[in-house]
XYZ file of C-alpha atoms in Angstrom:
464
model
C 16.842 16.866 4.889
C 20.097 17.938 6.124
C 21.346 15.996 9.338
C 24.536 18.053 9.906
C 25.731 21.976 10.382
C 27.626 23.649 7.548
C 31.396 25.016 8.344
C 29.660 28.510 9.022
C 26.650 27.159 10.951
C 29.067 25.561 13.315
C 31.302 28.825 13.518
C 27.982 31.318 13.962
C 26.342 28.786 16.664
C 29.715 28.354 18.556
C 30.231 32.034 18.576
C 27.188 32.944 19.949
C 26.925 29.887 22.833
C 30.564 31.422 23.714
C 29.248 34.901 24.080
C 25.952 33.876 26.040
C 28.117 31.690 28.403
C 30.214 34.851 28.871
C 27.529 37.003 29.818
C 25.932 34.390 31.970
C 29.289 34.085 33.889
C 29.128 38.030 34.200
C 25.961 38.414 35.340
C 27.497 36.548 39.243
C 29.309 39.792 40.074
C 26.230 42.136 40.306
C 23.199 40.968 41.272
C 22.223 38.517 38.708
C 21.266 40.937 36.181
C 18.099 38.082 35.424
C 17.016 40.344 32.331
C 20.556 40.210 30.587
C 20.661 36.215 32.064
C 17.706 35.700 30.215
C 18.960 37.059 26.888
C 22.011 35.120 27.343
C 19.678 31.867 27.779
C 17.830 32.862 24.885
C 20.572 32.492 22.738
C 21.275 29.135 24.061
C 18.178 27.995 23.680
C 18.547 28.575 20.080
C 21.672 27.175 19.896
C 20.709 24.031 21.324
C 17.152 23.958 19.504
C 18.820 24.509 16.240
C 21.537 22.196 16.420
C 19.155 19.442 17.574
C 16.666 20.071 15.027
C 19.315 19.257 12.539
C 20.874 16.057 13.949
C 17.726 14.276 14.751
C 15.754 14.220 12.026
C 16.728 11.003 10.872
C 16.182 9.745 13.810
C 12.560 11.214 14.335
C 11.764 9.766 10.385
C 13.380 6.198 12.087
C 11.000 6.368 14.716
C 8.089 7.044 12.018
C 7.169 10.342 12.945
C 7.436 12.223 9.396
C 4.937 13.338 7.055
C 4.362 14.475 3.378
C 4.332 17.980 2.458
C 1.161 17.924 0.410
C 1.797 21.475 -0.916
C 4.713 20.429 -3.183
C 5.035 18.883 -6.543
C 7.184 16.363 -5.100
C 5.586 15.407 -2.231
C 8.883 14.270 -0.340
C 8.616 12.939 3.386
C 10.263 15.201 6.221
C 10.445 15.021 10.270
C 7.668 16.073 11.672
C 6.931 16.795 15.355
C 10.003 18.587 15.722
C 8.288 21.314 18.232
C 8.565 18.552 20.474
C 12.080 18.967 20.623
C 11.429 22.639 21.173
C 9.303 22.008 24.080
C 12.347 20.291 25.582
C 15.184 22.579 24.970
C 12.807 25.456 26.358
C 11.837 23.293 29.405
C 15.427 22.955 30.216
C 16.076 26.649 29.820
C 13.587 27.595 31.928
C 14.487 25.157 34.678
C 18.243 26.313 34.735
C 16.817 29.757 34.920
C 15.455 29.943 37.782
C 18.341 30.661 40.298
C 18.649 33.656 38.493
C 15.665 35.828 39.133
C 16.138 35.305 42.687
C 20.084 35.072 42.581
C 19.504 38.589 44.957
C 17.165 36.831 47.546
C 19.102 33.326 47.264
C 22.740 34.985 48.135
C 23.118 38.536 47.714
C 20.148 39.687 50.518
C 20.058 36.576 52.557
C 22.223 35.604 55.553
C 24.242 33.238 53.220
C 25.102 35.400 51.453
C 28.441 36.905 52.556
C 26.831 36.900 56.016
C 28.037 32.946 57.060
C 29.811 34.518 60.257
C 27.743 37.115 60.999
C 26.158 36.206 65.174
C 22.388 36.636 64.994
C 20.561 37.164 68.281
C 17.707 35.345 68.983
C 15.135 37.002 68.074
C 15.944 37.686 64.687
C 16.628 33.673 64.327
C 13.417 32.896 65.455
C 11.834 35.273 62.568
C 13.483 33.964 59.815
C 16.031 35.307 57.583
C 18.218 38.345 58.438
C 16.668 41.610 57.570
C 14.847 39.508 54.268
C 11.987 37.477 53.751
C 12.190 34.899 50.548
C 9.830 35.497 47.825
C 7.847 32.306 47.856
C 5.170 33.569 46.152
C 7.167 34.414 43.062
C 9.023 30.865 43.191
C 5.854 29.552 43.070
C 4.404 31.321 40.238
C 7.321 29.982 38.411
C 7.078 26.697 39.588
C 3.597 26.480 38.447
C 4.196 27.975 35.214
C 6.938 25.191 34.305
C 4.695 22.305 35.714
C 1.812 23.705 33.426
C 3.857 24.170 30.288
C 5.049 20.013 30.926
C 1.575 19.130 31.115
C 0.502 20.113 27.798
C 3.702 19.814 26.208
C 2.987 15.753 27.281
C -0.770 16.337 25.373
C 1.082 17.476 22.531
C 3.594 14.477 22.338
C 0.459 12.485 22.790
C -1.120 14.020 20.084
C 1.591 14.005 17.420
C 2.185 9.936 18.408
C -1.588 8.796 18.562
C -3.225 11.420 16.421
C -5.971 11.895 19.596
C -9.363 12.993 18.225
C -10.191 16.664 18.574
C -13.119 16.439 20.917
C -10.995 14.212 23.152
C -8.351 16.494 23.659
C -9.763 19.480 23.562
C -10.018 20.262 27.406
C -7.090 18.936 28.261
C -5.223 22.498 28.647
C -7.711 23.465 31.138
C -6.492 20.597 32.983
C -2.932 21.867 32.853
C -3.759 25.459 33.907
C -4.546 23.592 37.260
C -1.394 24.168 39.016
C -1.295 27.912 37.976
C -4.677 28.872 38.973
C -4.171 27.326 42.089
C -0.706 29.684 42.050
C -3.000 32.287 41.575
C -5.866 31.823 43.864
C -2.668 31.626 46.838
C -0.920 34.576 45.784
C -2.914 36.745 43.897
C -7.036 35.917 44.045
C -8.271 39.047 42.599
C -11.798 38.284 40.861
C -13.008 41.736 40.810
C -12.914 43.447 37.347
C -12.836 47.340 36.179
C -16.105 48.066 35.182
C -16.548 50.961 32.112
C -17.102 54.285 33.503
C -20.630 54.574 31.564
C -21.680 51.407 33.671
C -20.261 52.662 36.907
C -23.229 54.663 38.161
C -25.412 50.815 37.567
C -22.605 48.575 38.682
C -20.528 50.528 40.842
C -16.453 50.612 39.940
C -15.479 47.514 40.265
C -17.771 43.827 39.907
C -16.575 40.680 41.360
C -16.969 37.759 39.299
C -15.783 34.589 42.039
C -15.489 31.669 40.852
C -16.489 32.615 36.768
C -13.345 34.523 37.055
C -11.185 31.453 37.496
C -13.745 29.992 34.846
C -12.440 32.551 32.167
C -9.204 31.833 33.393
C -9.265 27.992 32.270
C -11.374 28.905 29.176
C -7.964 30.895 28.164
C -5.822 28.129 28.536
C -8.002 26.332 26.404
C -8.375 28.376 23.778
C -4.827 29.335 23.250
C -3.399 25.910 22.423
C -6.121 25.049 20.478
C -6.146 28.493 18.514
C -2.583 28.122 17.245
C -3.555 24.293 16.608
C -6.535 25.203 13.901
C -4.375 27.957 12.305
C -2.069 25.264 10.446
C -1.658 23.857 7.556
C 0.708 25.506 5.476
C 4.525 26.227 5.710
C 5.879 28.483 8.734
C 2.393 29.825 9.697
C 2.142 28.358 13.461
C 5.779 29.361 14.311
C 5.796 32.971 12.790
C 2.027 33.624 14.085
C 3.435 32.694 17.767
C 6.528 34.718 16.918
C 4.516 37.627 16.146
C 2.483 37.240 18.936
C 5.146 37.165 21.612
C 6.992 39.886 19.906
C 3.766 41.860 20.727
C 3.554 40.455 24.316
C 7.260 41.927 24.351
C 6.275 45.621 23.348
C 3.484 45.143 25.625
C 5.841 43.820 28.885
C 8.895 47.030 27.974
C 6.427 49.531 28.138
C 6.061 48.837 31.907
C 9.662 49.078 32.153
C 10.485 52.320 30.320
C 11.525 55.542 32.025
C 8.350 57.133 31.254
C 6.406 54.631 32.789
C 5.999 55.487 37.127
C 8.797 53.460 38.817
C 8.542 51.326 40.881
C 5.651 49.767 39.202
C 3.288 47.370 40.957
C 2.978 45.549 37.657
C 6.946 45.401 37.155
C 7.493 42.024 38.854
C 4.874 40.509 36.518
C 5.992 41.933 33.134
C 9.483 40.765 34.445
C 8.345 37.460 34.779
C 6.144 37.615 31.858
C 9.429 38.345 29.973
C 11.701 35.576 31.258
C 9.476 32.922 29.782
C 9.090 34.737 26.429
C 13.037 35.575 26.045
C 13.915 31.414 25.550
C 10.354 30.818 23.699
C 11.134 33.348 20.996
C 14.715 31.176 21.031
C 13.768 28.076 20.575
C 11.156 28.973 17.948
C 13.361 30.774 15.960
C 15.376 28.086 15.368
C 12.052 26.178 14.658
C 11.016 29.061 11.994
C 14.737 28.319 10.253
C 13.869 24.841 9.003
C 9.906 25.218 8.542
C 9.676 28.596 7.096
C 9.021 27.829 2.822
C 10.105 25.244 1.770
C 9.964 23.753 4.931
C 12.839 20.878 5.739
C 10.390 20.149 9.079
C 6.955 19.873 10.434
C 6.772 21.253 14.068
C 3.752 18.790 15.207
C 0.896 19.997 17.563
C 3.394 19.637 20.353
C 4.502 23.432 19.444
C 0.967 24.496 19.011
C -0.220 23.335 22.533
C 3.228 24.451 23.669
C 3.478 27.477 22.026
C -0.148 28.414 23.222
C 0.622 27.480 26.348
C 3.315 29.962 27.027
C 0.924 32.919 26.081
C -1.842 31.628 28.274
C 0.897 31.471 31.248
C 2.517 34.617 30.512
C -1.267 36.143 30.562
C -2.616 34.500 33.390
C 0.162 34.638 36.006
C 1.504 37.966 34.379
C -2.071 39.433 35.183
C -3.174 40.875 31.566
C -4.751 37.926 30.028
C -7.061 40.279 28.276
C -4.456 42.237 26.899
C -3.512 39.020 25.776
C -6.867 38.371 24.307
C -6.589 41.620 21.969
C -3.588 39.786 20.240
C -4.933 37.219 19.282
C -7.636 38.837 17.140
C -6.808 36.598 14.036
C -7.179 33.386 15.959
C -10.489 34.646 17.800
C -11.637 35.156 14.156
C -10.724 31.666 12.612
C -12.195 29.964 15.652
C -15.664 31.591 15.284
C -14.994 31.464 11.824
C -14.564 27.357 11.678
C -17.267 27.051 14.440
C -19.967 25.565 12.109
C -17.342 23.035 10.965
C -15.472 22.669 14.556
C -19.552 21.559 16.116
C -20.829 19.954 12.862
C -23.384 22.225 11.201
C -21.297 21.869 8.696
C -19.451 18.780 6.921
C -15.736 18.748 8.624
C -13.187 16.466 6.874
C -10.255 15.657 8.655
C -8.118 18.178 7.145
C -9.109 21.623 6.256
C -5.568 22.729 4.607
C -5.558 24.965 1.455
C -5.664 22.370 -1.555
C -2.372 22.342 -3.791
C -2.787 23.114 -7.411
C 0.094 20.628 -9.360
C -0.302 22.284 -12.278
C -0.351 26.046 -11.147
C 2.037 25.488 -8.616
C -0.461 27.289 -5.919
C -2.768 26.821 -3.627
C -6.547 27.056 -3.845
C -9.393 27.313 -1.037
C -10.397 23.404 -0.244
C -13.736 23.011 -0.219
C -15.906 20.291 1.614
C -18.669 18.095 -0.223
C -22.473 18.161 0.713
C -23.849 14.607 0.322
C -26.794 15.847 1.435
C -28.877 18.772 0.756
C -28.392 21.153 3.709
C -31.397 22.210 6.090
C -33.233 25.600 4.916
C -31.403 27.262 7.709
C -27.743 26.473 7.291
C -28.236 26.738 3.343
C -29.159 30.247 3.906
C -26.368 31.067 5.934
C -24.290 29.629 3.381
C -26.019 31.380 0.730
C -25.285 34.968 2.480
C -21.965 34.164 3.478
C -21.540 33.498 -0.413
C -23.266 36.786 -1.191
C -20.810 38.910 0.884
C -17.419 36.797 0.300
C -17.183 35.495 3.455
C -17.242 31.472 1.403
C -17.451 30.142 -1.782
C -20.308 27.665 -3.007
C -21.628 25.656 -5.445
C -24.063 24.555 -6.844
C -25.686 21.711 -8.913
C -28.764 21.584 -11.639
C -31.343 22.210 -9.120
C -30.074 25.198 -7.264
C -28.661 22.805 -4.475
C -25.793 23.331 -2.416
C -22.888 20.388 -3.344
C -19.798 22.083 -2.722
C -18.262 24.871 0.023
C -14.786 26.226 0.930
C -13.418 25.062 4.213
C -14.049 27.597 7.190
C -10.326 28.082 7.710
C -8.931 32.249 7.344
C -6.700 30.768 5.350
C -9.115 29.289 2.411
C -11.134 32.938 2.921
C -7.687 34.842 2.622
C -7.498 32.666 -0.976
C -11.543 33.417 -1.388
C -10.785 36.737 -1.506
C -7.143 36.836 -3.134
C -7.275 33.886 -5.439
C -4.677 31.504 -5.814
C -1.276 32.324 -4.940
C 1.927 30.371 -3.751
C 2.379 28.857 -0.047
C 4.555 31.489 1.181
C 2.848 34.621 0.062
C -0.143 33.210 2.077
C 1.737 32.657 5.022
C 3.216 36.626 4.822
C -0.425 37.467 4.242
C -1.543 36.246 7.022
C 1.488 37.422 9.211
C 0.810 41.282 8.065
C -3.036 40.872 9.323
C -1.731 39.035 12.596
C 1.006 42.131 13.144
C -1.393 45.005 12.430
C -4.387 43.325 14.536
C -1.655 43.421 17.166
C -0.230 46.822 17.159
C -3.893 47.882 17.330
C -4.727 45.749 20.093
C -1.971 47.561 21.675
C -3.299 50.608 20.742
C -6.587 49.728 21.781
C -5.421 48.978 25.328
C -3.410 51.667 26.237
C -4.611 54.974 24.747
C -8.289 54.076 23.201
C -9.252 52.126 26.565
C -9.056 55.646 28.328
C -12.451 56.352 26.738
C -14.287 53.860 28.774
C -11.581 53.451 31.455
C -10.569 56.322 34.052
C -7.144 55.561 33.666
C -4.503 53.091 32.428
C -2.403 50.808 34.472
C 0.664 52.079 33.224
C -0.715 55.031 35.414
C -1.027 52.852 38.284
C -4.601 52.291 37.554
C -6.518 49.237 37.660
C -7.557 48.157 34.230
C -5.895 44.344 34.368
């Protein structure tokens, strides 16, 4: 691998820190400007990702954390866990950040700001600042979405150093989510949901869940990390999949904010806030996508998968449309019901479930998992349908007995269906399905939801 920048790397990278430092700088004569800020940071965030990336992954191969690309002829050994250093830069970003989306309340609204001389009588002393009252509740939402992100970016470390066992670590996120459901139940604490206007005349308009609410809350968190984490295993796919997704999350945050949309919104603040975290994600991970994108130079670990997850259960959660969120990630709903019998054990699960590399071909093939044993009458007739309609591929031997099935992965099916084919025109497969799934999701949410919904929130209606 390359440990240094080319002569244009170094120009391109300089160029662009110099401009986001200028805007930065700019941003302290209005009022903080936090959307352009965080643009600015974004491109830092690259900056430093990319540059890092580069100069330690010798060190990172020193420390023994590399692997072998087993999709290669020459199965050479690169850096792996490199989304760890990611995790960092973004950390940092994020922590620098936060004067800015409250630069107005810190100095320009406050009495320090501007207002050091100005004589307050007593009464306005006694309640608090002059004519302005802090956002706490915002700081803490924040707050709680940085201490949440550490948490499982530390499970992720774990991960890529010990190699922790799937069932151990598996409800660890919900763990994590802790601090921002607590966030939530302070500031927020809505449990009630919209119910469908068929249902309304049964349920009434609106059905309060209590505590499951906070339930389906932490099953999100869980799921998220762990969703990016089983849709691996060949170059580029768990960066661009989470690039894709917060692009969506993006489209999905600006259409709050356009003109057509009723100003002042009471979902603007949380779009806003869904977009400062995504801004320096999509950063970081772009610089991530450089070096692992076919034929990658580095492995990104399941520090950026629990990380990477992470920020989209955040952003959903605390930005108040986790199951907006939920409609983008249609693919990775899919593969996780899809590996289910594997993921619980009705079916034989090796260790890894990765499309198997054909030397002589050059491409890769579905892997498949061996019976030793003759499945029950049951699961071999689930099998045997799933066969029938394409869904899997089996064998069998002399006596009509199961020996042989493809992994339950989307991306062995995806090579069920397609055949063979190189590692990268998998990986764009996969990415078209993941980008059209999302538009519709989109689509789904704000214009066919009006079937079964009264109105949409853009509308200042109550469909979360």
């Amino acid at each position: 691998m390359i440990t240094t920048l080319s002569g244009t790397e170094t120009l391109s990278l300089f160029a662009l820190s110099a401009a986001c430092v200028g805007i930065i700088a700019n941003t302290f004569h209005g009022d903080g400007e936090p959307l352009i800020a965080s643009l600015a940071f974004g491109g830092i965030a690259f900056t430093f990702a990319f540059c890092l990336i580069r100069w330690l992954g010798n060190i990172f191969m020193a420390a023994n954390l590399k692997g072998r690309d087993m999709s290669k002829v020459r199965k050479i050994e690169i850096p792996e866990a490199m989304g760890a250093v990611c995790a960092v830069v973004y950390l940092l970003t994020i922590i620098i950040f936060i004067p800015f989306p409250f630069y107005k309340d810190i100095v320009a609204a406050t009495s320090g700001g501007g207002n050091r001389d100005v004589v307050l009588e007593l009464e306005q002393v006694e309640t608090g600042r002059f004519l302005h009252r802090f956002p706490h509740g915002k700081l803490a939402s924040y707050l709680s979405a940085i201490l949440s992100l550490q948490s499982v970016v530390l499970l992720g470390i774990g991960d890529d150093l010990f190699d922790i066992r799937w069932r151990h670590k598996f409800f660890i996120p919900a763990f994590a989510s802790i601090p921002m459901l607590v966030v939530y139940f302070v500031d927020f604490g809505v449990t009630k949901v919209v119910v469908p206007v068929p249902l309304q005349d049964y349920l009434g308009e609106l059905v309060d869940l209590g505590w499951l609410y906070y339930a389906y809350m932490a099953a999100i968190a869980i799921f998220c990390p762990n969703s990016i984490n089983i849709l691996a295993g060949v170059n580029g796919i768990e960066v661009s999949q989470s690039l894709v997704i917060a692009a969506l999350l993006l489209i999905n945050d600006v259409l709050y904010l356009t003109p057509y949309t009723p100003y002042p919104h009471p979902a603007t603040d949380s779009h806003l806030f869904s977009i400062y975290l995504l801004i320096p994600f999509i950063g970081v991970s772009l610089a991530l996508w450089w070096h692992n994108w076919y034929p990658a130079k580095v492995f990104p670990g399941d520090t950026y998968c629990y990380f990477a997850g992470m920020v989209f259960a955040v952003v959903g959660i605390l930005g108040h449309f986790s199951k907006t969120l939920l409609l983008l990630l249609i693919p990775q709903i899919f593969n996780f019901i899809y590996s289910a019998p594997q993921l619980f054990h009705l079916v034989p699960c090796p260790r890894h479930r990765l499309p198997r590399f054909n030397s002589r071909s050059g491409l890769l093939e579905p892997s498949v998992t061996q019976w030793q044993h003759p499945p029950s009458k049951l699961v071999d007739s689930a099998l045997r349908l799933l066969d029938k309609f394409r869904l899997l591929r089996i064998e069998v031997n002399g006596k009509g007995q199961i020996v042989e099935s493809t992994n339950f992965t989307i991306l062995n099916l995806w090579l069920v269906w397609f055949g063979p084919m190189r590692e990268d025109r998998l990986a764009m497969g996969i990415l078209v399905v993941q980008t059209f799934c999302g538009l519709l999701g989109l689509f789904m949410r704000h214009k066919l939801a009006l079937w079964v919904f009264r109105q949409d929130n853009r509308d200042f209606g109550l469909i979360p």
